[in-house]
Short mmCIF file of C-alpha atoms in Angstrom, two decimals:
data_model
loop_
_atom_site.label_atom_id
_atom_site.label_comp_id
_atom_site.label_asym_id
_atom_site.label_seq_id
_atom_site.Cartn_x
_atom_site.Cartn_y
_atom_site.Cartn_z
CA MET M 20 35.32 30.19 30.52
CA ALA M 21 33.28 27.64 28.68
CA ARG M 22 29.86 26.91 30.01
CA ASP M 23 29.66 23.45 31.55
CA THR M 24 26.70 21.84 29.75
CA SER M 25 26.46 19.11 32.39
CA LYS M 26 25.50 21.77 34.94
CA LEU M 27 22.76 23.35 32.83
CA ARG M 28 19.05 22.71 33.08
CA TYR M 29 16.95 21.93 30.04
CA ALA M 30 13.33 22.38 28.96
CA GLU M 31 11.50 19.70 27.00
CA THR M 32 11.36 22.22 24.18
CA HIS M 33 15.21 22.24 24.01
CA GLU M 34 16.03 25.55 25.69
CA TRP M 35 18.98 25.41 28.10
CA VAL M 36 19.11 27.49 31.28
CA ASP M 37 22.14 28.64 33.21
CA ALA M 38 20.72 29.94 36.47
CA GLY M 39 23.13 32.42 38.03
CA ASP M 40 23.46 33.04 41.76
CA ASP M 41 22.23 36.60 41.12
CA GLY M 42 18.81 35.30 40.09
CA VAL M 43 19.46 35.93 36.41
CA ALA M 44 18.97 32.99 34.05
CA THR M 45 20.90 32.87 30.78
CA ILE M 46 18.94 30.99 28.14
CA GLY M 47 19.85 29.42 24.81
CA ILE M 48 18.93 26.44 22.66
CA SER M 49 20.71 23.12 22.81
CA ALA M 50 23.22 21.81 20.29
CA PHE M 51 20.87 18.88 19.71
CA ALA M 52 18.01 21.19 18.71
CA ILE M 53 20.24 23.27 16.45
CA GLU M 54 21.49 20.10 14.78
CA GLN M 55 17.89 18.96 14.24
CA LEU M 56 16.80 22.31 12.85
CA ASN M 57 19.76 22.47 10.46
CA ASP M 58 20.02 25.34 7.95
CA LEU M 59 19.01 28.20 10.30
CA VAL M 60 17.96 31.36 8.48
CA TYR M 61 16.18 33.67 10.88
CA MET M 62 15.73 34.41 14.57
CA ASP M 63 13.22 36.70 16.23
CA LEU M 64 13.88 37.83 19.82
CA PRO M 65 11.83 39.63 22.48
CA GLU M 66 12.35 43.19 23.74
CA VAL M 67 14.26 43.95 26.91
CA GLY M 68 11.78 44.65 29.70
CA LYS M 69 9.20 42.10 28.60
CA ASP M 70 7.62 40.09 31.41
CA VAL M 71 7.34 36.39 30.70
CA ALA M 72 5.96 33.29 32.38
CA VAL M 73 7.07 29.70 31.99
CA GLY M 74 6.01 28.44 28.54
CA ASP M 75 5.46 31.88 27.02
CA GLU M 76 6.66 32.29 23.48
CA ILE M 77 9.74 34.50 23.57
CA GLY M 78 10.86 34.32 19.99
CA GLU M 79 11.21 32.21 16.89
CA VAL M 80 13.96 30.42 15.14
CA GLU M 81 13.46 29.51 11.50
CA SER M 82 15.14 26.92 9.36
CA VAL M 83 14.72 26.56 5.61
CA LYS M 84 11.63 24.42 6.07
CA ALA M 85 10.05 25.40 9.35
CA VAL M 86 9.35 27.95 12.05
CA SER M 87 10.08 26.85 15.63
CA PRO M 88 8.92 28.95 18.57
CA LEU M 89 11.22 29.55 21.52
CA TYR M 90 9.57 29.14 24.91
CA SER M 91 10.59 30.71 28.15
CA PRO M 92 11.73 28.02 30.61
CA VAL M 93 11.38 30.40 33.59
CA SER M 94 9.25 33.35 34.73
CA GLY M 95 10.57 36.86 35.10
CA GLN M 96 11.64 39.91 33.13
CA VAL M 97 13.86 39.95 30.09
CA VAL M 98 16.91 42.00 31.14
CA GLU M 99 19.22 41.42 28.20
CA VAL M 100 18.92 40.18 24.61
CA HIS M 101 21.76 38.92 22.46
CA THR M 102 21.16 41.30 19.57
CA GLU M 103 24.19 40.13 17.55
CA LEU M 104 22.83 36.62 17.32
CA PRO M 105 20.23 36.91 14.52
CA ASP M 106 22.90 38.18 12.11
CA ASN M 107 25.34 35.44 13.09
CA LEU M 108 23.33 32.27 13.08
CA ASP M 109 26.31 30.28 11.81
CA ASN M 110 28.09 31.11 15.04
CA LEU M 111 25.10 29.89 17.00
CA LYS M 112 25.61 26.55 15.31
CA GLU M 113 29.33 26.56 16.10
CA ASP M 114 28.97 27.64 19.69
CA PRO M 115 25.46 27.18 21.09
CA TYR M 116 26.44 27.52 24.76
CA GLU M 117 28.69 30.61 24.74
CA PHE M 118 28.18 32.83 21.75
CA GLY M 119 24.74 31.24 21.37
CA TRP M 120 23.14 32.64 24.51
CA ILE M 121 19.82 34.20 23.50
CA ILE M 122 18.32 36.11 26.42
CA LYS M 123 18.79 36.76 30.11
CA ILE M 124 15.80 36.73 32.41
CA LYS M 125 15.69 38.13 35.95
CA MET M 126 13.75 35.31 37.58
CA THR M 127 10.78 35.96 39.84
CA ASP M 128 10.97 32.45 41.26
CA ALA M 129 14.38 30.80 41.05
CA SER M 130 12.94 27.49 42.28
CA GLU M 131 11.26 27.02 38.88
CA VAL M 132 14.63 25.89 37.59
CA GLU M 133 14.24 22.76 39.68
CA ASN M 134 11.30 21.74 37.47
CA LEU M 135 13.57 21.58 34.43
CA MET M 136 15.50 18.51 33.34
CA ASP M 137 19.06 17.98 34.38
CA HIS M 138 21.67 17.07 31.80
CA ALA M 139 21.20 13.31 32.14
CA ALA M 140 17.42 13.51 31.77
CA TYR M 141 17.77 15.79 28.76
CA GLU M 142 20.31 13.48 27.11
CA LYS M 143 17.84 10.67 27.57
CA GLN M 144 15.06 12.68 25.93
CA CYS M 145 17.30 13.47 22.96
CA SER M 146 18.43 9.88 22.49
CA GLU M 147 14.82 8.74 22.48
CA ALA M 148 13.86 11.43 19.99
CA GLY M 149 16.82 10.81 17.73
CA MET Q 21 -7.85 4.88 10.38
CA ASN Q 22 -4.20 5.28 11.07
CA LEU Q 23 -2.46 3.59 8.20
CA ALA Q 24 1.31 3.50 8.19
CA PRO Q 25 2.76 5.37 5.23
CA ALA Q 26 3.64 3.37 2.15
CA THR Q 27 7.30 2.91 1.35
CA THR Q 28 9.06 3.37 -1.96
CA PRO Q 29 11.42 0.70 -3.36
CA LEU Q 30 14.30 2.90 -2.18
CA ASP Q 31 13.10 3.08 1.42
CA SER Q 32 15.92 1.06 2.96
CA TRP Q 33 18.51 3.10 1.06
CA HIS Q 34 17.01 6.33 2.44
CA ARG Q 35 17.11 5.00 5.99
CA GLN Q 36 20.66 3.73 5.69
CA ALA Q 37 21.72 7.15 4.39
CA GLY Q 38 20.26 8.78 7.51
CA GLY Q 39 17.25 10.18 5.71
CA LYS Q 40 15.02 12.22 7.99
CA MET Q 41 11.82 10.41 7.07
CA VAL Q 42 8.41 12.07 7.01
CA ASP Q 43 4.97 11.10 5.79
CA PHE Q 44 4.39 12.85 2.48
CA ALA Q 45 1.14 12.16 0.62
CA GLY Q 46 0.96 8.75 2.27
CA TYR Q 47 4.58 7.81 1.56
CA ALA Q 48 7.55 7.71 3.91
CA LEU Q 49 10.16 9.89 2.22
CA PRO Q 50 13.30 11.74 3.31
CA VAL Q 51 13.11 15.51 3.83
CA GLN Q 52 16.91 15.52 3.86
CA TYR Q 53 19.76 13.12 4.45
CA ALA Q 54 22.29 13.04 7.26
CA GLY Q 55 25.41 15.08 6.86
CA GLY Q 56 24.24 17.65 4.36
CA GLY Q 57 21.01 19.44 4.94
CA ILE Q 58 18.53 21.07 2.64
CA VAL Q 59 20.81 23.90 1.54
CA ALA Q 60 23.72 21.60 0.66
CA GLU Q 61 21.42 19.27 -1.26
CA HIS Q 62 19.86 22.23 -3.04
CA GLN Q 63 23.26 23.58 -4.03
CA ALA Q 64 24.45 20.18 -5.25
CA CYS Q 65 21.51 20.19 -7.66
CA ARG Q 66 22.29 23.71 -8.89
CA THR Q 67 26.04 23.14 -9.31
CA ALA Q 68 26.43 19.41 -10.09
CA ALA Q 69 23.41 17.13 -9.94
CA ALA Q 70 21.11 15.54 -7.42
CA LEU Q 71 19.08 12.34 -7.34
CA PHE Q 72 15.52 12.44 -6.08
CA ASP Q 73 13.30 9.49 -5.28
CA VAL Q 74 10.01 10.57 -6.81
CA SER Q 75 8.45 7.11 -6.72
CA HIS Q 76 5.50 8.53 -4.81
CA MET Q 77 4.29 10.31 -7.94
CA GLY Q 78 1.41 8.35 -9.49
CA ARG Q 79 1.94 6.62 -12.83
CA LEU Q 80 -1.22 5.80 -14.76
CA ARG Q 81 -0.98 3.96 -18.06
CA PHE Q 82 -3.57 4.28 -20.84
CA ASP Q 83 -3.63 1.53 -23.46
CA GLY Q 84 -5.98 1.09 -26.38
CA VAL Q 85 -7.44 2.95 -29.31
CA GLY Q 86 -9.67 5.28 -27.33
CA SER Q 87 -6.86 6.61 -25.13
CA GLU Q 88 -6.14 9.74 -27.10
CA ALA Q 89 -9.80 10.71 -27.28
CA LEU Q 90 -10.23 10.07 -23.57
CA LEU Q 91 -7.15 12.13 -22.67
CA ASP Q 92 -8.29 14.94 -24.97
CA HIS Q 93 -11.59 14.91 -23.09
CA LEU Q 94 -9.89 15.09 -19.69
CA LEU Q 95 -7.04 17.51 -20.30
CA THR Q 96 -6.72 21.23 -20.91
CA ARG Q 97 -4.30 20.52 -23.74
CA ARG Q 98 -4.59 18.26 -26.73
CA VAL Q 99 -2.78 14.95 -26.50
CA SER Q 100 -3.93 13.36 -29.76
CA ASP Q 101 -1.48 15.41 -31.83
CA MET Q 102 1.54 14.22 -29.85
CA PRO Q 103 3.90 11.99 -31.81
CA VAL Q 104 5.52 9.06 -30.02
CA GLY Q 105 8.26 10.35 -27.76
CA ARG Q 106 6.54 13.61 -26.82
CA VAL Q 107 5.77 14.70 -23.24
CA ARG Q 108 3.19 17.36 -22.46
CA TYR Q 109 2.22 19.29 -19.33
CA GLY Q 110 -1.49 19.77 -18.83
CA LEU Q 111 -4.26 20.04 -16.28
CA LEU Q 112 -7.28 18.02 -15.37
CA CYS Q 113 -10.14 20.33 -14.40
CA ASN Q 114 -13.60 19.86 -13.02
CA ALA Q 115 -16.65 21.27 -14.80
CA GLU Q 116 -16.21 24.61 -12.96
CA GLY Q 117 -12.64 24.90 -14.18
CA GLY Q 118 -11.07 24.10 -10.80
CA VAL Q 119 -7.79 22.22 -11.04
CA LEU Q 120 -8.00 18.54 -10.08
CA ASP Q 121 -4.34 17.98 -10.84
CA ASP Q 122 -1.45 19.06 -13.00
CA VAL Q 123 0.11 16.19 -14.87
CA LEU Q 124 2.66 15.14 -17.47
CA VAL Q 125 1.49 12.87 -20.27
CA SER Q 126 4.00 10.95 -22.37
CA HIS Q 127 3.30 9.14 -25.63
CA LEU Q 128 5.44 6.02 -25.60
CA GLU Q 129 6.10 2.91 -27.64
CA THR Q 130 7.33 -0.42 -26.30
CA PRO Q 131 10.17 -2.26 -28.10
CA SER Q 132 7.51 -4.55 -29.59
CA GLY Q 133 5.73 -1.55 -31.10
CA GLN Q 134 2.84 -1.16 -28.68
CA ARG Q 135 1.88 2.46 -28.19
CA TYR Q 136 0.46 3.85 -24.99
CA HIS Q 137 0.19 7.01 -22.92
CA LEU Q 138 1.60 7.44 -19.45
CA MET Q 139 0.23 10.08 -17.11
CA VAL Q 140 2.31 11.14 -14.10
CA VAL Q 141 0.06 12.60 -11.41
CA ASN Q 142 0.76 14.12 -8.02
CA ALA Q 143 1.00 11.57 -5.21
CA SER Q 144 -1.68 13.30 -3.17
CA ASN Q 145 -4.10 13.18 -6.12
CA ARG Q 146 -3.52 9.65 -7.39
CA GLN Q 147 -6.63 8.06 -5.86
CA LYS Q 148 -8.76 11.07 -6.73
CA ILE Q 149 -7.70 11.07 -10.37
CA TRP Q 150 -8.10 7.30 -10.63
CA LYS Q 151 -11.70 7.62 -9.43
CA TRP Q 152 -12.29 10.69 -11.60
CA ILE Q 153 -11.35 8.80 -14.75
CA GLN Q 154 -13.35 5.61 -14.02
CA PRO Q 155 -16.83 6.84 -15.08
CA HIS Q 156 -15.39 8.19 -18.34
CA LEU Q 157 -13.93 4.84 -19.35
CA ASP Q 158 -17.38 3.63 -20.44
CA ASP Q 159 -17.65 6.50 -22.91
CA PHE Q 160 -14.32 5.65 -24.51
CA PRO Q 161 -14.43 1.95 -25.28
CA GLY Q 162 -11.20 0.12 -25.79
CA VAL Q 163 -9.23 2.00 -23.16
CA THR Q 164 -7.43 0.03 -20.48
CA LEU Q 165 -6.29 2.06 -17.52
CA THR Q 166 -3.67 0.58 -15.20
CA ASP Q 167 -2.01 2.05 -12.13
CA ARG Q 168 1.72 1.37 -12.55
CA THR Q 169 2.76 3.28 -9.44
CA GLU Q 170 3.49 0.39 -7.13
CA LEU Q 171 5.11 -1.79 -9.78
CA THR Q 172 7.62 0.89 -10.70
CA ALA Q 173 9.94 3.45 -9.17
CA MET Q 174 10.75 6.92 -10.42
CA ILE Q 175 14.10 8.64 -10.05
CA ALA Q 176 14.83 12.24 -11.04
CA VAL Q 177 18.41 13.19 -11.91
CA GLN Q 178 18.61 16.97 -12.01
CA GLY Q 179 21.41 19.45 -12.41
CA PRO Q 180 23.91 20.87 -14.90
CA LYS Q 181 25.94 17.64 -14.91
CA ALA Q 182 23.01 15.25 -15.12
CA ILE Q 183 22.98 14.75 -18.88
CA GLU Q 184 26.73 14.55 -19.40
CA LEU Q 185 27.09 12.19 -16.48
CA CYS Q 186 24.56 9.73 -17.79
CA ASP Q 187 25.36 9.90 -21.49
CA ARG Q 188 28.10 7.34 -21.09
CA LEU Q 189 25.96 5.12 -18.89
CA PHE Q 190 22.75 4.95 -20.81
CA LYS Q 191 21.78 2.84 -23.77
CA VAL Q 192 19.87 5.83 -25.15
CA PRO Q 193 22.00 8.82 -24.07
CA PRO Q 194 19.77 11.46 -22.46
CA SER Q 195 21.43 14.13 -24.60
CA ARG Q 196 19.75 12.56 -27.61
CA LEU Q 197 16.40 13.46 -26.11
CA LYS Q 198 15.22 17.01 -26.54
CA TYR Q 199 13.47 18.78 -23.68
CA TYR Q 200 10.07 17.21 -22.96
CA ARG Q 201 10.80 14.06 -24.90
CA ALA Q 202 10.71 10.52 -23.58
CA THR Q 203 11.64 7.04 -24.73
CA VAL Q 204 11.20 3.44 -23.66
CA THR Q 205 14.65 1.89 -23.38
CA GLU Q 206 16.84 -0.20 -21.14
CA GLN Q 207 18.97 0.93 -18.27
CA PHE Q 208 21.71 -1.26 -16.83
CA GLN Q 209 20.08 -4.12 -18.80
CA LYS Q 210 16.71 -3.38 -17.21
CA PRO Q 211 13.62 -1.91 -18.86
CA ALA Q 212 13.28 1.81 -18.28
CA ILE Q 213 11.53 4.94 -19.47
CA VAL Q 214 13.76 8.00 -19.75
CA SER Q 215 12.32 11.48 -20.16
CA ARG Q 216 14.03 14.87 -20.37
CA THR Q 217 11.82 16.42 -17.74
CA GLY Q 218 12.11 17.60 -14.16
CA TYR Q 219 10.90 19.91 -11.50
CA THR Q 220 13.91 21.85 -10.28
CA GLY Q 221 14.61 24.41 -12.99
CA GLU Q 222 17.69 22.43 -13.99
CA ASP Q 223 18.37 20.31 -17.01
CA GLY Q 224 18.04 16.63 -16.27
CA PHE Q 225 15.89 13.61 -16.73
CA GLU Q 226 13.50 11.32 -14.99
CA LEU Q 227 13.73 7.58 -15.06
CA ILE Q 228 10.97 5.05 -14.49
CA VAL Q 229 12.16 1.52 -13.76
CA ARG Q 230 10.66 -1.63 -12.30
CA ALA Q 231 10.38 -1.44 -8.52
CA GLU Q 232 12.76 -4.36 -8.04
CA ASP Q 233 15.44 -2.74 -10.21
CA ALA Q 234 15.28 0.64 -8.48
CA PRO Q 235 17.91 0.16 -5.73
CA ARG Q 236 20.52 -1.04 -8.24
CA VAL Q 237 19.80 1.76 -10.70
CA TRP Q 238 19.90 4.35 -7.90
CA GLU Q 239 23.23 3.06 -6.60
CA ASN Q 240 24.72 2.89 -10.09
CA LEU Q 241 23.76 6.50 -10.70
CA LEU Q 242 25.18 7.65 -7.38
CA LEU Q 243 28.38 5.74 -7.91
CA ALA Q 244 28.83 7.17 -11.39
CA GLY Q 245 28.25 10.68 -10.12
CA ARG Q 246 30.20 10.50 -6.90
CA ASP Q 247 33.35 12.14 -8.22
CA HIS Q 248 31.27 14.88 -9.83
CA GLY Q 249 29.61 15.94 -6.60
CA VAL Q 250 26.32 14.21 -7.32
CA ILE Q 251 24.35 13.40 -4.18
CA ALA Q 252 20.89 12.27 -3.15
CA ALA Q 253 18.49 15.04 -2.19
CA GLY Q 254 15.27 14.98 -0.23
CA LEU Q 255 11.88 16.64 -0.36
CA GLY Q 256 13.15 19.80 1.35
CA ALA Q 257 15.57 20.64 -1.45
CA ARG Q 258 13.06 19.57 -4.06
CA ASP Q 259 10.64 22.17 -2.70
CA THR Q 260 13.12 25.07 -2.53
CA LEU Q 261 14.37 24.21 -6.04
CA ARG Q 262 10.90 24.18 -7.57
CA LEU Q 263 9.99 27.39 -5.76
CA GLU Q 264 13.08 29.17 -7.13
CA ALA Q 265 12.08 27.84 -10.55
CA GLY Q 266 8.63 29.42 -10.08
CA MET Q 267 6.84 26.13 -10.63
CA PRO Q 268 3.37 25.68 -9.15
CA LEU Q 269 2.82 22.87 -6.67
CA TYR Q 270 -0.50 21.16 -6.25
CA GLY Q 271 -2.10 21.98 -2.89
CA HIS Q 272 -0.28 25.31 -2.80
CA GLU Q 273 -0.50 27.25 -6.06
CA LEU Q 274 -3.07 24.83 -7.51
CA THR Q 275 -6.27 23.57 -5.90
CA GLU Q 276 -9.79 22.67 -6.92
CA GLN Q 277 -10.75 26.19 -5.81
CA ILE Q 278 -8.46 27.84 -8.32
CA ASP Q 279 -8.67 27.76 -12.11
CA PRO Q 280 -5.55 27.38 -14.25
CA LEU Q 281 -5.87 30.88 -15.75
CA SER Q 282 -5.83 32.46 -12.27
CA ALA Q 283 -2.86 30.24 -11.43
CA GLY Q 284 -0.95 31.74 -14.37
CA LEU Q 285 -1.11 28.58 -16.48
CA SER Q 286 -2.90 29.88 -19.55
CA PHE Q 287 -0.06 28.43 -21.64
CA ALA Q 288 -1.26 24.98 -20.56
CA CYS Q 289 -4.88 25.62 -21.54
CA ASN Q 290 -5.67 25.16 -25.19
CA LEU Q 291 -9.19 26.56 -25.48
CA LYS Q 292 -9.47 26.94 -29.24
CA ASP Q 293 -11.66 24.55 -31.21
CA ARG Q 294 -11.79 21.87 -28.60
CA SER Q 295 -14.00 20.50 -25.92
CA PHE Q 296 -12.91 18.98 -22.64
CA ILE Q 297 -14.19 18.88 -19.09
CA GLY Q 298 -14.19 22.45 -17.82
CA ASP Q 299 -13.69 24.10 -21.23
CA GLU Q 300 -16.85 26.20 -21.00
CA ALA Q 301 -16.00 27.51 -17.53
CA LEU Q 302 -12.45 28.31 -18.61
CA ARG Q 303 -13.65 30.17 -21.70
CA GLN Q 304 -15.89 32.33 -19.54
CA ILE Q 305 -13.01 33.01 -17.16
CA ALA Q 306 -10.76 33.87 -20.11
CA ASP Q 307 -13.40 36.27 -21.45
CA ARG Q 308 -13.97 38.19 -18.25
CA GLY Q 309 -10.37 37.81 -17.04
CA PRO Q 310 -9.09 35.63 -14.21
CA GLU Q 311 -9.91 36.66 -10.64
CA LYS Q 312 -6.46 35.99 -9.28
CA VAL Q 313 -2.90 36.40 -10.44
CA ARG Q 314 0.08 34.32 -9.35
CA ILE Q 315 3.03 36.57 -8.62
CA GLY Q 316 6.56 36.38 -7.26
CA LEU Q 317 7.49 38.45 -4.22
CA LEU Q 318 10.78 39.37 -2.58
CA PRO Q 319 10.11 40.09 1.09
CA GLU Q 320 12.60 42.49 2.65
CA GLY Q 321 14.95 41.25 5.34
CA LYS Q 322 15.79 37.72 6.27
CA ARG Q 323 12.51 36.48 7.61
CA PRO Q 324 10.79 34.10 5.19
CA ALA Q 325 7.12 34.64 4.46
CA ARG Q 326 5.44 31.25 4.66
CA GLU Q 327 2.36 29.79 3.03
CA GLY Q 328 -0.82 31.37 4.37
CA CYS Q 329 0.62 34.79 5.19
CA ASP Q 330 -1.68 37.60 4.05
CA VAL Q 331 -0.54 39.88 1.25
CA VAL Q 332 -1.58 43.46 1.96
CA SER Q 333 -1.83 46.36 -0.48
CA SER Q 334 -0.24 49.75 0.18
CA ASP Q 335 -3.60 51.04 1.48
CA GLY Q 336 -3.87 48.25 4.03
CA GLN Q 337 -6.31 45.87 2.32
CA VAL Q 338 -5.73 42.13 2.39
CA ILE Q 339 -5.59 41.31 -1.30
CA GLY Q 340 -4.17 37.81 -1.38
CA ARG Q 341 -2.06 35.22 0.33
CA VAL Q 342 1.32 33.62 0.09
CA THR Q 343 1.02 30.17 -1.49
CA SER Q 344 4.66 29.12 -1.06
CA GLY Q 345 7.51 30.84 0.73
CA ALA Q 346 11.01 29.90 1.78
CA PRO Q 347 14.53 31.22 2.04
CA SER Q 348 16.12 30.85 -1.38
CA PRO Q 349 19.49 29.11 -1.05
CA THR Q 350 20.58 30.39 -4.47
CA LEU Q 351 19.54 34.02 -3.94
CA GLY Q 352 20.43 34.09 -0.25
CA ARG Q 353 17.18 35.81 0.65
CA PRO Q 354 13.54 34.89 1.16
CA ILE Q 355 11.29 34.41 -1.85
CA ALA Q 356 7.56 33.77 -2.10
CA MET Q 357 4.82 33.06 -4.56
CA ALA Q 358 1.43 34.56 -3.86
CA SER Q 359 -2.05 34.55 -5.29
CA ILE Q 360 -3.47 38.07 -5.34
CA ASP Q 361 -6.59 39.80 -6.65
CA ALA Q 362 -6.22 40.48 -10.36
CA ALA Q 363 -7.24 44.12 -9.75
CA GLN Q 364 -3.90 44.57 -7.93
CA ALA Q 365 -1.89 42.95 -10.70
CA ASP Q 366 -0.20 46.18 -11.76
CA ASN Q 367 1.14 47.00 -8.32
CA GLN Q 368 4.81 46.46 -7.59
CA ARG Q 369 4.93 47.04 -3.84
CA PHE Q 370 3.09 45.06 -1.23
CA GLU Q 371 3.32 44.16 2.41
CA ILE Q 372 3.20 40.68 3.83
CA ASP Q 373 1.80 39.98 7.26
CA ILE Q 374 4.29 37.52 8.75
CA ARG Q 375 2.60 36.35 11.95
CA GLY Q 376 1.57 39.82 12.99
CA LYS Q 377 4.51 41.81 11.63
CA ARG Q 378 4.27 43.72 8.38
CA VAL Q 379 7.18 43.22 6.03
CA ALA Q 380 7.58 45.12 2.75
CA ALA Q 381 7.78 43.00 -0.39
CA ILE Q 382 8.54 43.92 -3.98
CA ARG Q 383 7.03 42.11 -6.86
CA THR Q 384 9.47 40.23 -9.09
CA ALA Q 385 9.16 38.28 -12.31
CA LEU Q 386 8.90 34.51 -12.14
CA PRO Q 387 10.95 32.38 -12.09
CA PHE Q 388 13.22 33.62 -9.32
CA TYR Q 389 16.01 31.52 -10.75
CA LYS Q 390 16.72 30.65 -14.34
CA ARG Q 391 19.62 28.50 -15.43
#
């Protein structure tokens, strides 16, 4: 079932968060950010088991011209990493919200999600940036 | 001061085409245009042709009898033996042999028979070079130096179809010009300078026209090339193209802290029987051997090594740094140029420290791509 982007939360740094009822957040990067980055060539992901806090660097995505860090939008432990993704960056572009999930984090404080933007606020940020 | 970047005569075209504008050397220029992206623009240049707005490059004109002597005094190569129509690559150095800029000098003649030299300098160095030349003007009477940059625009048309495409459009067909030749002519009934030069590793030419004529010339070229896959390309593609072609870029491979011999440009330094600013320093460097060597590297894997990454020898010593690095759209893998200690010049295997991770890299001959 396709992920409903209107129900996701978003960080200012363009990561999306799908907070599950089980306390596990699935995290990816938005279609807007992927469009802006264009020409993706490389992605670096964290190890399973890594503890992260909000704003920690959890990886990198590189386009032809630039390196962009990925930041964790929530605190917790990395419980799963989408290892197929770095070799299939074209698919990330095609499908940023399903195939394009990047990591799953077991949250230590699920209320942190409330600090993130909702879809409308994120859309507004993107339209102002664009 | 927070001065807004200058605009080129093609600025409104770039914006209408969805150009992603950035400040580059004080000019607002597109990194890429909407719809394509750097890789698509790069590939258009390698397979068909691409148009680049290079109006930000500085254009300095030298008129008068002392021009050749002045240029000979400033440049690492002789200019005074250039017949009309010749273009030459050379360097301006300081007394220590550090590179102030790398430039192209053309010897040109107007339709009325007036001869002059035109020096194309890097945008970021235009003011510096202008000031550098001023005190020397007194020693070479009869030279008039004028900055033509803002009165003119410069368009590069690069790619395998560039010459053929424009032969039927141009008063002087570009195919009649040999490589590194230039002529003063007319284009679409407007005055223009055409040169068979470029910075992408492809065949092609560069066109200098009056600023007010630039939008029409640009649109005519695009229209003529549309059915042949010719598109406009931004700074992003220009950089990956020149890197694949192994061409040095000022501020990266060339700086005032590096001499041309260490940058691998001994071909552009004519040290025999001549004197110019920096000649003594360069002769000493040539005698004892340059300290650095510019090399090409192929980092393993997909992760591009970027400028500033340390180059490490097999025994763990930092022996240089990456000066330019990017994924190569043509080779489908990362490529890099690096400046390393000359003592390591015979080594073939290195490691590159990419933000804390060591990646193996094999040395490769430059250029990475040759047409």
